[in-house]
PDB file of C-alpha atoms in Angstrom:
ATOM      1  CA  UNK A   1     -59.428 141.610 -15.476  1.00 49.00           C
ATOM      2  CA  UNK A   2     -57.208 140.139 -18.126  1.00 49.00           C
ATOM      3  CA  UNK A   3     -58.016 136.639 -19.332  1.00 48.00           C
ATOM      4  CA  UNK A   4     -56.296 134.440 -21.825  1.00 45.00           C
ATOM      5  CA  UNK A   5     -58.130 132.024 -24.036  1.00 40.00           C
ATOM      6  CA  UNK A   6     -55.958 130.104 -25.695  1.00 39.00           C
ATOM      7  CA  UNK A   7     -57.205 112.756  -9.445  1.00 35.00           C
ATOM      8  CA  UNK A   8     -56.212 110.599  -7.967  1.00 35.00           C
ATOM      9  CA  UNK A   9     -54.265 107.653  -9.356  1.00 36.00           C
ATOM     10  CA  UNK A  10     -53.759 105.149  -6.604  1.00 32.00           C
ATOM     11  CA  UNK A  11     -54.243 101.468  -7.379  1.00 33.00           C
ATOM     12  CA  UNK A  12     -55.328  99.682  -4.180  1.00 33.00           C
ATOM     13  CA  UNK A  13     -53.503  96.559  -3.068  1.00 34.00           C
ATOM     14  CA  UNK A  14     -55.157  93.424  -4.373  1.00 36.00           C
ATOM     15  CA  UNK A  15     -56.273  95.078  -7.611  1.00 36.00           C
ATOM     16  CA  UNK A  16     -53.306  94.222  -9.796  1.00 34.00           C
ATOM     17  CA  UNK A  17     -53.201  94.232 -13.558  1.00 35.00           C
ATOM     18  CA  UNK A  18     -50.591  92.570 -15.675  1.00 33.00           C
ATOM     19  CA  UNK A  19     -50.909  94.905 -18.647  1.00 34.00           C
ATOM     20  CA  UNK A  20     -53.072  97.557 -20.275  1.00 32.00           C
ATOM     21  CA  UNK A  21     -53.184  97.631 -24.056  1.00 30.00           C
ATOM     22  CA  UNK A  22     -53.458 101.052 -25.658  1.00 34.00           C
ATOM     23  CA  UNK A  23     -53.288 100.557 -29.416  1.00 37.00           C
ATOM     24  CA  UNK A  24     -49.607 100.022 -30.210  1.00 35.00           C
ATOM     25  CA  UNK A  25     -48.323 100.703 -26.688  1.00 46.00           C
ATOM     26  CA  UNK A  26     -48.308  98.437 -23.660  1.00 55.00           C
ATOM     27  CA  UNK A  27     -48.106  99.764 -20.112  1.00 65.00           C
ATOM     28  CA  UNK A  28     -46.872  97.019 -17.817  1.00 74.00           C
ATOM     29  CA  UNK A  29     -48.172  97.177 -14.237  1.00 85.00           C
ATOM     30  CA  UNK A  30     -46.410  95.445 -11.342  1.00 90.00           C
ATOM     31  CA  UNK A  31     -46.588  95.632  -7.540  1.00 92.00           C
ATOM     32  CA  UNK A  32     -44.291  98.390  -6.264  1.00 93.00           C
ATOM     33  CA  UNK A  33     -42.093  96.343  -3.944  1.00 92.00           C
ATOM     34  CA  UNK A  34     -38.519  97.383  -3.246  1.00 89.00           C
ATOM     35  CA  UNK A  35     -37.450  94.361  -5.244  1.00 91.00           C
ATOM     36  CA  UNK A  36     -39.303  95.496  -8.360  1.00 92.00           C
ATOM     37  CA  UNK A  37     -38.615  99.233  -7.949  1.00 95.00           C
ATOM     38  CA  UNK A  38     -34.835  99.173  -7.575  1.00 94.00           C
ATOM     39  CA  UNK A  39     -34.073  97.477 -10.933  1.00 94.00           C
ATOM     40  CA  UNK A  40     -36.518  99.813 -12.688  1.00 93.00           C
ATOM     41  CA  UNK A  41     -35.356 103.052 -11.053  1.00 94.00           C
ATOM     42  CA  UNK A  42     -31.707 102.019 -10.947  1.00 92.00           C
ATOM     43  CA  UNK A  43     -31.008 104.220  -7.931  1.00 93.00           C
ATOM     44  CA  UNK A  44     -30.910 103.620  -4.192  1.00 95.00           C
ATOM     45  CA  UNK A  45     -31.390 107.367  -3.702  1.00 96.00           C
ATOM     46  CA  UNK A  46     -34.616 107.313  -5.720  1.00 96.00           C
ATOM     47  CA  UNK A  47     -35.890 104.251  -3.883  1.00 96.00           C
ATOM     48  CA  UNK A  48     -35.231 105.850  -0.488  1.00 96.00           C
ATOM     49  CA  UNK A  49     -37.584 108.705  -1.402  1.00 97.00           C
ATOM     50  CA  UNK A  50     -40.533 106.354  -1.907  1.00 97.00           C
ATOM     51  CA  UNK A  51     -42.228 105.981   1.464  1.00 96.00           C
ATOM     52  CA  UNK A  52     -44.546 103.191   2.503  1.00 93.00           C
ATOM     53  CA  UNK A  53     -45.352  99.747   1.186  1.00 90.00           C
ATOM     54  CA  UNK A  54     -47.523  98.519  -1.635  1.00 91.00           C
ATOM     55  CA  UNK A  55     -48.688 100.526  -4.613  1.00 95.00           C
ATOM     56  CA  UNK A  56     -47.876  99.850  -8.239  1.00 95.00           C
ATOM     57  CA  UNK A  57     -45.193 100.685 -10.764  1.00 95.00           C
ATOM     58  CA  UNK A  58     -45.852 101.135 -14.476  1.00 93.00           C
ATOM     59  CA  UNK A  59     -43.255 101.537 -17.204  1.00 92.00           C
ATOM     60  CA  UNK A  60     -43.498 102.645 -20.798  1.00 90.00           C
ATOM     61  CA  UNK A  61     -40.278 103.285 -22.677  1.00 88.00           C
ATOM     62  CA  UNK A  62     -38.168 105.725 -20.672  1.00 92.00           C
ATOM     63  CA  UNK A  63     -41.013 106.762 -18.353  1.00 95.00           C
ATOM     64  CA  UNK A  64     -41.795 105.124 -15.006  1.00 95.00           C
ATOM     65  CA  UNK A  65     -44.910 105.881 -12.942  1.00 96.00           C
ATOM     66  CA  UNK A  66     -45.208 104.905  -9.283  1.00 96.00           C
ATOM     67  CA  UNK A  67     -48.552 105.118  -7.464  1.00 95.00           C
ATOM     68  CA  UNK A  68     -49.556 104.181  -3.955  1.00 95.00           C
ATOM     69  CA  UNK A  69     -46.394 105.522  -2.321  1.00 97.00           C
ATOM     70  CA  UNK A  70     -45.661 108.803  -0.556  1.00 97.00           C
ATOM     71  CA  UNK A  71     -42.612 110.832  -1.617  1.00 98.00           C
ATOM     72  CA  UNK A  72     -39.993 112.130   0.812  1.00 98.00           C
ATOM     73  CA  UNK A  73     -38.000 115.317   0.388  1.00 98.00           C
ATOM     74  CA  UNK A  74     -35.359 116.446   2.879  1.00 96.00           C
ATOM     75  CA  UNK A  75     -38.006 118.588   4.578  1.00 95.00           C
ATOM     76  CA  UNK A  76     -41.339 116.780   4.355  1.00 96.00           C
ATOM     77  CA  UNK A  77     -43.293 113.805   3.051  1.00 97.00           C
ATOM     78  CA  UNK A  78     -45.587 114.522   0.109  1.00 98.00           C
ATOM     79  CA  UNK A  79     -48.859 112.523  -0.094  1.00 97.00           C
ATOM     80  CA  UNK A  80     -48.177 111.812  -3.742  1.00 97.00           C
ATOM     81  CA  UNK A  81     -50.819 110.493  -6.099  1.00 96.00           C
ATOM     82  CA  UNK A  82     -48.437 110.003  -9.003  1.00 96.00           C
ATOM     83  CA  UNK A  83     -44.641 109.982  -9.079  1.00 97.00           C
ATOM     84  CA  UNK A  84     -43.003 110.028 -12.514  1.00 97.00           C
ATOM     85  CA  UNK A  85     -39.417 109.324 -13.509  1.00 97.00           C
ATOM     86  CA  UNK A  86     -38.736 110.586 -17.040  1.00 96.00           C
ATOM     87  CA  UNK A  87     -35.409 109.562 -18.521  1.00 93.00           C
ATOM     88  CA  UNK A  88     -35.613 112.359 -21.108  1.00 92.00           C
ATOM     89  CA  UNK A  89     -35.860 115.017 -18.383  1.00 93.00           C
ATOM     90  CA  UNK A  90     -33.333 113.626 -15.926  1.00 90.00           C
ATOM     91  CA  UNK A  91     -30.130 115.724 -15.693  1.00 90.00           C
ATOM     92  CA  UNK A  92     -26.846 113.936 -16.312  1.00 84.00           C
ATOM     93  CA  UNK A  93     -23.927 113.961 -13.913  1.00 82.00           C
ATOM     94  CA  UNK A  94     -23.765 114.371 -10.175  1.00 88.00           C
ATOM     95  CA  UNK A  95     -25.724 116.997  -8.320  1.00 91.00           C
ATOM     96  CA  UNK A  96     -28.379 117.599  -5.670  1.00 93.00           C
ATOM     97  CA  UNK A  97     -30.992 116.412  -8.169  1.00 95.00           C
ATOM     98  CA  UNK A  98     -29.812 112.793  -7.934  1.00 94.00           C
ATOM     99  CA  UNK A  99     -32.676 110.540  -6.863  1.00 96.00           C
ATOM    100  CA  UNK A 100     -35.339 113.185  -7.399  1.00 97.00           C
ATOM    101  CA  UNK A 101     -38.507 112.394  -9.315  1.00 98.00           C
ATOM    102  CA  UNK A 102     -39.283 114.347 -12.478  1.00 98.00           C
ATOM    103  CA  UNK A 103     -42.979 114.929 -11.799  1.00 98.00           C
ATOM    104  CA  UNK A 104     -45.015 114.629  -8.603  1.00 98.00           C
ATOM    105  CA  UNK A 105     -48.769 115.170  -8.436  1.00 97.00           C
ATOM    106  CA  UNK A 106     -50.617 115.486  -5.140  1.00 97.00           C
ATOM    107  CA  UNK A 107     -53.559 117.157  -3.417  1.00 96.00           C
ATOM    108  CA  UNK A 108     -52.688 119.794  -0.850  1.00 96.00           C
ATOM    109  CA  UNK A 109     -54.927 118.907   2.081  1.00 95.00           C
ATOM    110  CA  UNK A 110     -54.970 122.402   3.589  1.00 95.00           C
ATOM    111  CA  UNK A 111     -56.226 124.192   0.460  1.00 96.00           C
ATOM    112  CA  UNK A 112     -57.836 121.275  -1.358  1.00 95.00           C
ATOM    113  CA  UNK A 113     -56.038 122.290  -4.573  1.00 96.00           C
ATOM    114  CA  UNK A 114     -54.163 119.936  -6.866  1.00 96.00           C
ATOM    115  CA  UNK A 115     -50.413 120.536  -7.022  1.00 98.00           C
ATOM    116  CA  UNK A 116     -47.620 119.477  -9.345  1.00 98.00           C
ATOM    117  CA  UNK A 117     -43.870 119.847  -9.433  1.00 98.00           C
ATOM    118  CA  UNK A 118     -42.410 119.163 -12.859  1.00 98.00           C
ATOM    119  CA  UNK A 119     -38.908 119.026 -14.306  1.00 98.00           C
ATOM    120  CA  UNK A 120     -38.083 120.890 -17.494  1.00 96.00           C
ATOM    121  CA  UNK A 121     -37.115 118.352 -20.158  1.00 93.00           C
ATOM    122  CA  UNK A 122     -34.494 120.611 -21.722  1.00 93.00           C
ATOM    123  CA  UNK A 123     -32.638 122.206 -18.809  1.00 94.00           C
ATOM    124  CA  UNK A 124     -33.545 119.997 -15.853  1.00 95.00           C
ATOM    125  CA  UNK A 125     -34.831 122.635 -13.401  1.00 97.00           C
ATOM    126  CA  UNK A 126     -38.032 122.161 -11.404  1.00 98.00           C
ATOM    127  CA  UNK A 127     -41.211 124.228 -11.503  1.00 98.00           C
ATOM    128  CA  UNK A 128     -44.350 124.214  -9.368  1.00 98.00           C
ATOM    129  CA  UNK A 129     -48.041 124.471 -10.311  1.00 98.00           C
ATOM    130  CA  UNK A 130     -51.390 124.806  -8.519  1.00 98.00           C
ATOM    131  CA  UNK A 131     -54.793 124.200 -10.127  1.00 97.00           C
ATOM    132  CA  UNK A 132     -57.791 126.354  -9.131  1.00 96.00           C
ATOM    133  CA  UNK A 133     -61.499 125.712  -9.869  1.00 94.00           C
ATOM    134  CA  UNK A 134     -63.751 127.718 -12.152  1.00 92.00           C
ATOM    135  CA  UNK A 135     -65.305 129.711  -9.301  1.00 93.00           C
ATOM    136  CA  UNK A 136     -61.973 131.092  -8.106  1.00 96.00           C
ATOM    137  CA  UNK A 137     -61.713 134.894  -8.570  1.00 96.00           C
ATOM    138  CA  UNK A 138     -58.415 134.505 -10.455  1.00 97.00           C
ATOM    139  CA  UNK A 139     -59.641 131.779 -12.796  1.00 96.00           C
ATOM    140  CA  UNK A 140     -58.658 132.722 -16.349  1.00 95.00           C
ATOM    141  CA  UNK A 141     -56.243 135.464 -15.354  1.00 97.00           C
ATOM    142  CA  UNK A 142     -52.928 135.743 -17.150  1.00 97.00           C
ATOM    143  CA  UNK A 143     -50.027 135.462 -14.710  1.00 96.00           C
ATOM    144  CA  UNK A 144     -48.671 138.810 -15.893  1.00 95.00           C
ATOM    145  CA  UNK A 145     -51.958 140.547 -15.081  1.00 96.00           C
ATOM    146  CA  UNK A 146     -52.261 139.357 -11.474  1.00 95.00           C
ATOM    147  CA  UNK A 147     -51.786 142.471  -9.293  1.00 92.00           C
ATOM    148  CA  UNK A 148     -48.545 142.500  -7.352  1.00 87.00           C
ATOM    149  CA  UNK A 149     -50.322 143.483  -4.134  1.00 88.00           C
ATOM    150  CA  UNK A 150     -52.917 140.706  -4.197  1.00 92.00           C
ATOM    151  CA  UNK A 151     -50.945 138.515  -1.819  1.00 89.00           C
ATOM    152  CA  UNK A 152     -49.023 136.084  -4.032  1.00 94.00           C
ATOM    153  CA  UNK A 153     -45.402 135.688  -3.004  1.00 93.00           C
ATOM    154  CA  UNK A 154     -43.693 132.785  -4.721  1.00 96.00           C
ATOM    155  CA  UNK A 155     -40.237 132.026  -6.108  1.00 96.00           C
ATOM    156  CA  UNK A 156     -39.494 134.372  -8.994  1.00 95.00           C
ATOM    157  CA  UNK A 157     -43.133 135.413  -9.248  1.00 95.00           C
ATOM    158  CA  UNK A 158     -45.816 133.723 -11.315  1.00 97.00           C
ATOM    159  CA  UNK A 159     -44.560 132.583 -14.726  1.00 97.00           C
ATOM    160  CA  UNK A 160     -47.373 130.288 -15.918  1.00 98.00           C
ATOM    161  CA  UNK A 161     -51.157 130.498 -16.317  1.00 98.00           C
ATOM    162  CA  UNK A 162     -53.188 128.116 -18.468  1.00 96.00           C
ATOM    163  CA  UNK A 163     -56.086 125.702 -18.594  1.00 94.00           C
ATOM    164  CA  UNK A 164     -55.507 122.011 -18.038  1.00 92.00           C
ATOM    165  CA  UNK A 165     -53.511 120.770 -20.995  1.00 87.00           C
ATOM    166  CA  UNK A 166     -55.156 118.359 -23.406  1.00 79.00           C
ATOM    167  CA  UNK A 167     -55.072 114.692 -22.476  1.00 69.00           C
ATOM    168  CA  UNK A 168     -52.513 112.212 -23.729  1.00 62.00           C
ATOM    169  CA  UNK A 169     -52.793 110.193 -26.889  1.00 60.00           C
ATOM    170  CA  UNK A 170     -53.741 106.581 -26.172  1.00 58.00           C
ATOM    171  CA  UNK A 171     -50.545 105.302 -27.829  1.00 57.00           C
ATOM    172  CA  UNK A 172     -48.167 107.241 -25.554  1.00 55.00           C
ATOM    173  CA  UNK A 173     -50.120 107.735 -22.345  1.00 82.00           C
ATOM    174  CA  UNK A 174     -47.325 107.677 -19.774  1.00 90.00           C
ATOM    175  CA  UNK A 175     -44.903 109.719 -21.856  1.00 88.00           C
ATOM    176  CA  UNK A 176     -47.440 112.527 -22.228  1.00 89.00           C
ATOM    177  CA  UNK A 177     -48.791 112.355 -18.674  1.00 92.00           C
ATOM    178  CA  UNK A 178     -45.240 112.666 -17.351  1.00 94.00           C
ATOM    179  CA  UNK A 179     -45.047 116.183 -18.839  1.00 93.00           C
ATOM    180  CA  UNK A 180     -48.659 117.351 -18.698  1.00 93.00           C
ATOM    181  CA  UNK A 181     -49.834 120.128 -16.376  1.00 95.00           C
ATOM    182  CA  UNK A 182     -53.293 119.016 -15.321  1.00 92.00           C
ATOM    183  CA  UNK A 183     -54.960 117.161 -12.475  1.00 84.00           C
ATOM    184  CA  UNK A 184     -54.642 113.394 -12.520  1.00 82.00           C
ATOM    185  CA  UNK A 185     -56.561 111.755 -15.344  1.00 62.00           C
ATOM    186  CA  UNK A 186     -58.843 109.004 -14.100  1.00 51.00           C
ATOM    187  CA  UNK A 187     -58.780 106.164 -16.620  1.00 42.00           C
ATOM    188  CA  UNK A 188     -60.984 103.260 -15.524  1.00 34.00           C
ATOM    189  CA  UNK A 189     -58.764 100.677 -17.226  1.00 33.00           C
ATOM    190  CA  UNK A 190     -55.800 101.735 -15.093  1.00 39.00           C
ATOM    191  CA  UNK A 191     -56.827 103.955 -12.211  1.00 34.00           C
ATOM    192  CA  UNK A 192     -59.294 103.694  -9.344  1.00 33.00           C
ATOM    193  CA  UNK A 193     -61.044 106.747  -7.895  1.00 35.00           C
ATOM    194  CA  UNK A 194     -60.163 107.664  -4.318  1.00 34.00           C
ATOM    195  CA  UNK A 195     -62.616 109.493  -2.051  1.00 38.00           C
ATOM    196  CA  UNK A 196     -61.323 112.859  -0.855  1.00 40.00           C
ATOM    197  CA  UNK A 197     -61.686 114.199   2.662  1.00 37.00           C
ATOM    198  CA  UNK A 198     -62.372 117.725   1.447  1.00 43.00           C
ATOM    199  CA  UNK A 199     -64.935 119.164  -0.959  1.00 43.00           C
ATOM    200  CA  UNK A 200     -62.428 121.722  -2.275  1.00 45.00           C
ATOM    201  CA  UNK A 201     -60.652 119.417  -4.695  1.00 48.00           C
ATOM    202  CA  UNK A 202     -60.333 120.589  -8.289  1.00 49.00           C
ATOM    203  CA  UNK A 203     -62.291 118.068 -10.373  1.00 52.00           C
ATOM    204  CA  UNK A 204     -63.281 120.413 -13.201  1.00 55.00           C
ATOM    205  CA  UNK A 205     -61.433 119.381 -16.392  1.00 58.00           C
ATOM    206  CA  UNK A 206     -61.157 123.099 -17.097  1.00 72.00           C
ATOM    207  CA  UNK A 207     -59.120 123.870 -13.980  1.00 89.00           C
ATOM    208  CA  UNK A 208     -56.867 126.911 -14.337  1.00 96.00           C
ATOM    209  CA  UNK A 209     -53.218 126.474 -13.374  1.00 97.00           C
ATOM    210  CA  UNK A 210     -50.787 129.022 -12.008  1.00 98.00           C
ATOM    211  CA  UNK A 211     -47.104 128.193 -11.785  1.00 98.00           C
ATOM    212  CA  UNK A 212     -43.586 129.411 -11.132  1.00 98.00           C
ATOM    213  CA  UNK A 213     -40.229 128.296 -12.499  1.00 97.00           C
ATOM    214  CA  UNK A 214     -36.782 127.876 -10.962  1.00 97.00           C
ATOM    215  CA  UNK A 215     -34.693 129.006 -13.929  1.00 95.00           C
ATOM    216  CA  UNK A 216     -34.003 132.600 -12.987  1.00 94.00           C
ATOM    217  CA  UNK A 217     -30.687 134.433 -12.849  1.00 91.00           C
ATOM    218  CA  UNK A 218     -30.205 133.390  -9.207  1.00 91.00           C
ATOM    219  CA  UNK A 219     -31.050 129.699  -9.818  1.00 95.00           C
ATOM    220  CA  UNK A 220     -28.616 126.919 -10.652  1.00 94.00           C
ATOM    221  CA  UNK A 221     -29.905 125.169 -13.771  1.00 93.00           C
ATOM    222  CA  UNK A 222     -28.649 121.560 -13.965  1.00 93.00           C
ATOM    223  CA  UNK A 223     -27.889 121.409 -17.676  1.00 85.00           C
ATOM    224  CA  UNK A 224     -26.138 124.787 -17.569  1.00 76.00           C
ATOM    225  CA  UNK A 225     -23.925 123.598 -14.714  1.00 70.00           C
ATOM    226  CA  UNK A 226     -22.674 120.534 -16.584  1.00 62.00           C
ATOM    227  CA  UNK A 227     -19.839 120.137 -19.019  1.00 54.00           C
ATOM    228  CA  UNK A 228     -17.027 121.335 -16.789  1.00 49.00           C
ATOM    229  CA  UNK A 229     -15.435 119.923 -13.656  1.00 51.00           C
ATOM    230  CA  UNK A 230     -14.688 123.479 -12.526  1.00 48.00           C
ATOM    231  CA  UNK A 231     -17.862 125.573 -12.152  1.00 53.00           C
ATOM    232  CA  UNK A 232     -17.761 129.152 -13.355  1.00 53.00           C
ATOM    233  CA  UNK A 233     -17.844 131.832 -10.677  1.00 45.00           C
ATOM    234  CA  UNK A 234     -21.282 132.911 -11.910  1.00 50.00           C
ATOM    235  CA  UNK A 235     -22.614 129.414 -11.241  1.00 53.00           C
ATOM    236  CA  UNK A 236     -21.200 129.361  -7.713  1.00 58.00           C
ATOM    237  CA  UNK A 237     -23.498 132.247  -6.754  1.00 75.00           C
ATOM    238  CA  UNK A 238     -26.588 130.328  -7.879  1.00 88.00           C
ATOM    239  CA  UNK A 239     -28.653 127.830  -5.918  1.00 93.00           C
ATOM    240  CA  UNK A 240     -30.288 124.661  -7.183  1.00 95.00           C
ATOM    241  CA  UNK A 241     -33.930 124.653  -6.072  1.00 96.00           C
ATOM    242  CA  UNK A 242     -34.450 121.051  -5.073  1.00 97.00           C
ATOM    243  CA  UNK A 243     -37.668 119.075  -4.668  1.00 98.00           C
ATOM    244  CA  UNK A 244     -38.035 120.129  -1.019  1.00 98.00           C
ATOM    245  CA  UNK A 245     -37.806 123.810  -1.931  1.00 97.00           C
ATOM    246  CA  UNK A 246     -40.203 123.543  -4.867  1.00 98.00           C
ATOM    247  CA  UNK A 247     -42.746 121.554  -2.826  1.00 98.00           C
ATOM    248  CA  UNK A 248     -42.548 124.247  -0.139  1.00 97.00           C
ATOM    249  CA  UNK A 249     -43.167 127.026  -2.646  1.00 97.00           C
ATOM    250  CA  UNK A 250     -45.988 125.112  -4.344  1.00 98.00           C
ATOM    251  CA  UNK A 251     -47.803 124.527  -1.044  1.00 97.00           C
ATOM    252  CA  UNK A 252     -47.310 128.202  -0.138  1.00 96.00           C
ATOM    253  CA  UNK A 253     -48.797 129.232  -3.495  1.00 97.00           C
ATOM    254  CA  UNK A 254     -51.794 126.945  -2.894  1.00 97.00           C
ATOM    255  CA  UNK A 255     -52.358 128.537   0.515  1.00 97.00           C
ATOM    256  CA  UNK A 256     -52.170 132.028  -0.969  1.00 97.00           C
ATOM    257  CA  UNK A 257     -54.618 131.152  -3.752  1.00 97.00           C
ATOM    258  CA  UNK A 258     -56.999 129.628  -1.218  1.00 97.00           C
ATOM    259  CA  UNK A 259     -56.855 132.793   0.908  1.00 96.00           C
ATOM    260  CA  UNK A 260     -57.695 134.879  -2.165  1.00 96.00           C
ATOM    261  CA  UNK A 261     -60.691 132.624  -2.882  1.00 96.00           C
ATOM    262  CA  UNK A 262     -61.932 133.035   0.700  1.00 94.00           C
ATOM    263  CA  UNK A 263     -61.305 136.788   0.777  1.00 93.00           C
ATOM    264  CA  UNK A 264     -58.782 136.357   3.575  1.00 92.00           C
ATOM    265  CA  UNK A 265     -55.407 137.965   4.082  1.00 88.00           C
ATOM    266  CA  UNK A 266     -52.420 136.149   2.654  1.00 85.00           C
ATOM    267  CA  UNK A 267     -51.095 133.623   5.182  1.00 89.00           C
ATOM    268  CA  UNK A 268     -47.890 134.531   6.951  1.00 85.00           C
ATOM    269  CA  UNK A 269     -44.863 132.528   5.851  1.00 82.00           C
ATOM    270  CA  UNK A 270     -42.759 130.959   8.586  1.00 78.00           C
ATOM    271  CA  UNK A 271     -39.718 130.507   6.375  1.00 78.00           C
ATOM    272  CA  UNK A 272     -37.306 132.724   4.503  1.00 78.00           C
ATOM    273  CA  UNK A 273     -39.157 134.659   1.781  1.00 78.00           C
ATOM    274  CA  UNK A 274     -38.346 133.460  -1.741  1.00 86.00           C
ATOM    275  CA  UNK A 275     -36.547 135.649  -4.266  1.00 84.00           C
ATOM    276  CA  UNK A 276     -39.187 137.492  -6.281  1.00 78.00           C
ATOM    277  CA  UNK A 277     -39.382 140.403  -8.673  1.00 63.00           C
ATOM    278  CA  UNK A 278     -37.822 141.119 -12.019  1.00 54.00           C
ATOM    279  CA  UNK A 279     -35.160 138.821 -13.370  1.00 58.00           C
ATOM    280  CA  UNK A 280     -32.515 140.929 -15.141  1.00 49.00           C
ATOM    281  CA  UNK A 281     -31.676 138.052 -17.452  1.00 50.00           C
ATOM    282  CA  UNK A 282     -35.268 138.057 -18.743  1.00 49.00           C
ATOM    283  CA  UNK A 283     -35.845 141.782 -19.028  1.00 40.00           C
ATOM    284  CA  UNK A 284     -39.269 141.475 -17.470  1.00 37.00           C
ATOM    285  CA  UNK A 285     -39.480 138.738 -14.893  1.00 36.00           C
ATOM    286  CA  UNK A 286     -41.444 136.134 -16.843  1.00 35.00           C
ATOM    287  CA  UNK A 287     -40.147 132.619 -16.953  1.00 34.00           C
ATOM    288  CA  UNK A 288     -40.539 130.102 -19.699  1.00 32.00           C
ATOM    289  CA  UNK A 289     -42.258 126.784 -19.655  1.00 28.00           C
TER     290      UNK A 289
END
């Protein structure tokens, strides 16, 4: 076995806060009505993806956090705990990424594992991550050491394996949380704990995360596709992996990891298998964070 060493965030209606002071930074909190969300998000497409009523919206610099709303993709509704919009990560120009969030955290009810999809701040592609508890048989394993026949089939193969990243600095809480791969941080001054229906949830601060990236040779990378009104022929053969696709792959990864924990066979997929295996542009199949 090869090892490397190296939450919920819903604010119930009626419990509103006008501001939270964190040293030099102020995080303004407001009710997440359509009237308050649209001016902040600046996009009807983004607003249409936020399902339900109520919740809260917080803003700090170029980062917006929405809690208390579900998130809709073209294929499903995600029971989101946190939905981040990060101006620094958002791709420019038109494309299928318009209106998408830049980070979504949620608990997969079937497996009980925490899940994240996260946008790369440099190139604008999405990646997916699943956190497993300390008693999982793959806890601490490097993604490159996970046997290929163990039952994990996910887009491009596993490209990430690491402990929960360190928490944010108090002065830039939202900006760091918007890019951090870890379960939701429960901060009493801002967040309120929510009771979970399953006892499988990852609460250990030392949860181990596995992830995959959508920046392979067969993927359309937003920032690589910009700069020309006429796409190159090589770009035409690539596909942008949108939020619906990445949510699907993340949930599938969670189900596979849960089956491994239970000693069960990998669950059968009822969709088209994702592209996996070596990426010739990488010379070895590993992605980058």
